[in-house]
XYZ file of C-alpha atoms in Angstrom:
351
model
C 109.687 88.102 126.280
C 106.515 88.821 124.100
C 103.425 89.377 126.013
C 99.951 89.120 124.488
C 96.569 89.553 126.136
C 93.593 88.815 123.933
C 90.596 86.923 123.711
C 91.076 86.010 120.078
C 93.134 82.828 119.872
C 95.112 81.539 116.873
C 97.179 78.443 116.227
C 99.871 78.414 113.661
C 101.447 75.107 113.151
C 103.165 75.590 109.907
C 104.323 78.095 107.214
C 101.144 76.962 105.301
C 98.793 78.003 108.028
C 100.312 81.566 108.273
C 100.244 81.866 104.419
C 96.520 80.775 104.089
C 95.308 82.434 107.097
C 96.728 85.842 106.091
C 96.995 85.823 102.419
C 100.658 85.706 102.023
C 102.655 85.061 99.012
C 105.048 82.836 101.019
C 106.815 82.674 104.333
C 110.714 81.963 104.405
C 113.427 81.751 107.002
C 117.004 81.879 107.238
C 119.256 78.737 107.219
C 119.294 78.922 111.122
C 115.920 77.559 110.821
C 116.973 74.238 109.747
C 118.576 73.473 112.983
C 116.259 75.421 115.120
C 112.613 74.626 113.997
C 111.211 75.505 117.439
C 112.633 79.083 117.222
C 111.014 79.344 113.758
C 107.750 77.969 115.083
C 107.886 80.479 117.837
C 108.161 83.462 115.257
C 105.256 82.157 113.331
C 103.007 81.810 116.045
C 103.764 85.230 117.540
C 103.464 86.622 113.932
C 100.208 85.042 113.587
C 98.883 86.425 116.814
C 100.020 89.856 115.608
C 98.261 89.957 112.646
C 95.030 88.851 114.140
C 95.414 91.629 116.533
C 96.295 94.243 113.745
C 93.207 93.117 111.683
C 90.953 93.652 114.586
C 92.402 97.159 115.665
C 92.043 98.468 111.945
C 88.986 96.716 111.253
C 90.266 94.823 108.118
C 89.838 91.008 107.223
C 93.213 89.818 108.323
C 93.439 87.800 104.832
C 93.748 91.079 103.141
C 96.629 91.985 105.199
C 98.848 90.162 102.783
C 96.829 91.516 99.593
C 95.381 87.985 98.998
C 98.635 86.026 98.217
C 101.177 88.907 97.410
C 103.048 90.243 100.401
C 106.014 88.134 101.327
C 106.967 87.426 105.081
C 110.487 86.114 106.174
C 112.237 85.538 109.526
C 115.890 86.238 109.977
C 116.728 86.581 106.463
C 119.231 89.421 105.479
C 119.114 90.585 109.219
C 121.052 93.888 109.336
C 123.188 95.115 112.406
C 120.959 96.942 114.885
C 117.807 96.448 112.699
C 114.782 94.951 114.286
C 112.984 94.279 111.007
C 112.806 95.809 107.583
C 110.309 96.054 104.765
C 111.713 95.766 101.135
C 109.653 97.923 98.912
C 111.348 96.295 95.584
C 110.258 92.768 96.593
C 107.153 93.704 98.658
C 108.638 91.713 101.713
C 108.460 92.142 105.347
C 111.441 90.451 107.222
C 111.518 90.239 111.061
C 114.947 89.818 112.634
C 115.713 86.577 114.357
C 116.780 87.987 117.657
C 115.077 91.523 117.685
C 111.901 91.313 115.526
C 109.363 91.094 118.064
C 107.617 94.249 118.571
C 108.168 95.434 115.144
C 105.575 93.813 113.044
C 102.966 96.671 112.997
C 105.672 99.206 112.211
C 106.784 97.307 108.994
C 103.402 96.341 107.870
C 102.691 100.104 107.850
C 105.680 100.825 105.633
C 104.057 98.088 103.317
C 100.749 99.533 102.931
C 102.062 103.089 102.899
C 104.051 101.851 99.884
C 101.718 99.544 97.974
C 98.611 101.868 98.094
C 100.508 104.302 95.749
C 100.283 101.563 92.872
C 96.957 100.469 94.150
C 95.320 103.972 93.814
C 97.071 104.872 90.555
C 96.300 101.457 89.189
C 99.673 100.701 87.701
C 103.130 99.897 89.167
C 104.719 103.297 90.593
C 108.389 104.047 91.855
C 108.860 101.473 94.662
C 110.344 104.197 96.776
C 107.273 106.153 97.058
C 105.082 106.370 100.014
C 101.964 108.058 100.635
C 102.632 109.461 104.078
C 105.650 111.579 102.499
C 103.904 112.325 99.192
C 100.057 112.338 99.837
C 99.263 113.727 96.326
C 100.149 110.133 94.868
C 96.760 108.860 96.378
C 95.583 109.649 92.738
C 92.019 110.537 92.084
C 90.779 109.379 95.621
C 90.291 112.803 96.924
C 89.362 111.511 100.471
C 92.710 109.634 100.745
C 94.590 112.469 99.630
C 92.885 114.694 102.189
C 93.590 112.002 104.676
C 97.203 111.362 104.149
C 97.808 115.086 103.849
C 96.246 115.348 107.141
C 98.539 112.699 108.527
C 101.479 114.487 106.944
C 100.735 117.746 108.827
C 100.011 116.360 112.182
C 103.443 114.199 111.890
C 105.518 117.268 111.244
C 103.588 120.336 112.514
C 102.654 121.672 115.922
C 99.004 122.599 116.515
C 100.310 125.271 118.952
C 100.341 128.743 117.070
C 103.485 130.287 116.529
C 104.558 133.985 115.915
C 104.034 134.953 112.349
C 105.001 138.339 110.600
C 102.148 139.311 108.293
C 102.355 142.185 105.938
C 98.977 143.938 105.409
C 98.395 144.450 101.791
C 95.346 146.377 100.427
C 94.288 143.510 97.954
C 94.074 140.969 100.886
C 92.316 143.308 103.120
C 89.755 143.635 100.392
C 89.387 139.938 100.011
C 88.899 139.709 103.947
C 86.105 142.367 104.016
C 84.355 140.568 101.307
C 84.602 137.182 103.384
C 83.144 138.865 106.418
C 80.491 140.959 104.566
C 79.417 137.984 102.169
C 80.283 134.753 104.107
C 80.178 131.819 102.407
C 77.207 129.766 103.908
C 78.756 126.268 103.066
C 81.739 127.291 105.309
C 81.501 125.824 108.884
C 83.546 128.629 110.356
C 82.431 131.804 108.742
C 79.416 132.939 110.724
C 80.826 131.738 114.118
C 84.048 133.682 113.434
C 82.298 136.819 112.394
C 80.067 136.521 115.290
C 82.870 137.134 117.914
C 83.386 140.757 116.753
C 86.946 140.861 117.824
C 90.376 139.433 116.801
C 91.365 137.890 120.019
C 88.246 135.674 120.425
C 88.110 134.741 116.779
C 91.692 133.528 116.906
C 91.225 131.586 119.973
C 87.988 129.807 118.724
C 89.934 128.948 115.241
C 92.917 127.638 117.302
C 90.754 125.134 119.343
C 88.727 124.162 116.139
C 92.350 123.513 114.478
C 93.130 120.962 117.324
C 89.850 119.135 116.556
C 90.147 118.903 112.858
C 90.356 115.492 111.069
C 91.181 116.428 107.475
C 93.558 118.524 105.562
C 90.794 120.537 103.995
C 89.390 121.579 107.242
C 92.779 122.791 108.347
C 93.136 124.838 105.182
C 89.731 126.581 105.916
C 90.822 127.261 109.257
C 94.146 128.676 108.119
C 92.417 130.908 105.694
C 90.119 132.311 108.347
C 93.050 133.051 110.479
C 94.525 135.065 107.896
C 91.020 136.913 107.095
C 90.623 137.807 110.855
C 94.086 139.220 110.980
C 93.427 141.420 107.813
C 90.054 142.339 108.737
C 90.976 143.705 112.182
C 94.306 145.379 111.105
C 92.828 147.021 107.956
C 94.064 150.431 109.345
C 97.598 149.113 108.843
C 97.889 148.659 105.214
C 101.408 148.520 104.175
C 102.693 147.719 107.809
C 103.792 144.422 109.219
C 102.269 142.903 112.007
C 103.145 139.778 114.227
C 100.623 137.509 115.657
C 100.192 133.946 116.778
C 98.965 132.284 113.811
C 102.150 130.622 112.355
C 102.950 126.678 112.423
C 106.003 125.490 114.154
C 107.708 121.993 113.863
C 106.117 119.231 115.875
C 108.035 118.041 119.024
C 107.685 114.468 117.496
C 109.750 115.601 114.385
C 112.094 117.854 116.349
C 112.911 115.094 118.590
C 113.580 112.734 115.464
C 115.970 115.349 114.135
C 117.824 115.234 117.246
C 118.264 111.552 116.969
C 119.374 112.021 113.410
C 122.159 114.367 114.708
C 120.473 117.657 113.610
C 119.594 116.696 110.177
C 116.680 114.858 108.636
C 118.035 111.461 107.709
C 116.465 108.079 108.880
C 114.566 109.098 112.186
C 113.036 112.356 110.936
C 112.044 111.152 107.368
C 108.280 111.431 107.144
C 107.680 107.748 106.164
C 109.781 106.664 109.237
C 107.642 109.104 111.389
C 104.579 107.706 110.017
C 105.503 103.856 110.756
C 106.806 104.789 114.375
C 103.542 106.783 114.733
C 101.484 103.822 113.545
C 102.926 101.539 115.944
C 102.183 104.042 118.803
C 98.582 104.093 117.178
C 98.455 100.396 117.683
C 99.608 100.379 121.010
C 97.318 103.110 122.161
C 94.233 101.077 120.764
C 95.592 98.031 122.402
C 95.596 99.918 125.900
C 92.039 101.022 125.373
C 90.852 97.518 124.798
C 92.886 96.383 127.845
C 94.833 94.035 125.593
C 98.771 93.576 124.702
C 100.192 92.117 121.652
C 104.011 92.400 122.059
C 104.965 90.826 118.645
C 102.777 93.472 116.888
C 104.089 96.650 118.812
C 106.133 97.304 121.860
C 107.522 100.125 123.864
C 106.325 103.177 121.883
C 106.774 105.732 124.414
C 110.002 108.177 124.508
C 111.552 110.822 122.240
C 111.290 108.377 119.317
C 107.314 108.326 119.394
C 104.612 110.813 119.549
C 103.118 112.097 122.873
C 100.522 114.510 124.519
C 98.226 116.441 122.088
C 100.228 115.418 119.003
C 99.538 111.678 119.774
C 95.801 112.587 120.083
C 95.793 114.289 116.640
C 97.863 111.286 115.108
C 95.314 108.838 116.274
C 92.563 110.784 114.737
C 94.586 110.748 111.357
C 95.104 106.932 111.399
C 91.469 106.399 112.261
C 90.272 108.576 109.539
C 92.670 106.593 106.942
C 91.307 103.244 107.771
C 87.801 104.559 107.957
C 88.152 105.506 104.247
C 89.929 102.256 103.462
C 86.958 100.100 104.904
C 84.421 102.022 103.548
C 85.724 102.455 100.068
C 86.751 98.676 100.057
C 90.198 99.755 98.873
C 91.868 96.492 99.696
C 89.098 94.322 98.568
C 88.708 96.006 95.141
C 92.445 95.919 94.737
C 92.764 92.329 95.222
C 89.770 91.603 93.077
C 91.672 93.109 90.012
C 94.058 90.254 89.366
C 95.891 91.938 86.406
C 96.538 95.305 88.636
C 97.879 93.109 91.274
C 100.025 90.998 88.783
C 101.480 94.617 87.415
C 102.227 95.813 90.832
C 103.763 92.780 92.268
C 105.338 91.590 89.442
C 104.086 88.113 89.293
C 100.620 86.009 89.030
C 98.943 83.912 91.809
């Protein structure tokens, strides 16, 4: 049962409707659809509804979701055992399983944009196996998106709860910390506040709280740097010694749970681009709940060990908000589809 609650209605009566409404390259289906046209019609209708809801949540024109005639969508083609849906990066195709695809469209669309943006931002065809979530530096010269995807990578894999860390107090590092305290950078948002506490415990507590509220990777780096300065400044009488303080970073519970699902190793569940896709499905679910809506073909049942929870969920939602704010503000997708030569090179054909 796929339930939808929304005030935005859409009617899909044919494959052409789906293609034209969402800028898809084509819509295909397995041979089963020749005899079960009503089932294909059901999938197309539900997928159309899901794409409307997706565009509404992330604030992007639904026609851009298919990269203006480039992304392929299929139903029940090459279904894999125990796989609800999959994204084929080599052909830029999302396939929704005939029997189990409902609830997975958001997950697979994230794989698509996570992969395709690598080539878009580098303005040339890149390795089809690359994903920005796992390799943020591939965002090219777009510093804002590099920062945003690095932040996403961190919040997917690291906890915001400080862990014990052994720090050796070295003379050169102490001098650097003293200089930071005595000559604070006026552009650093943490310097004067941290110095004003006058003691290590309160300064580290403050920085820990700021870390939980951060929405960018560079902010995290500034906080981490000031944590180190605080430790060094208040332990300058221990040069040559090692002190253990709660300023380290452990693995997120989200990834730890995924490693357990993988049987103790990083395989499918704990790979960063799969963490990102499940986190995005969770993000969509939370946004729908906030709106009092449901979109069961888009995303479904994103609770449990395979998904983020608690404070980690809150940080991940901020990370996705940040990414899509940048995509909208800089018109990343609009500018991409306007460059026909670039699109031809990335997708391997012309429309």
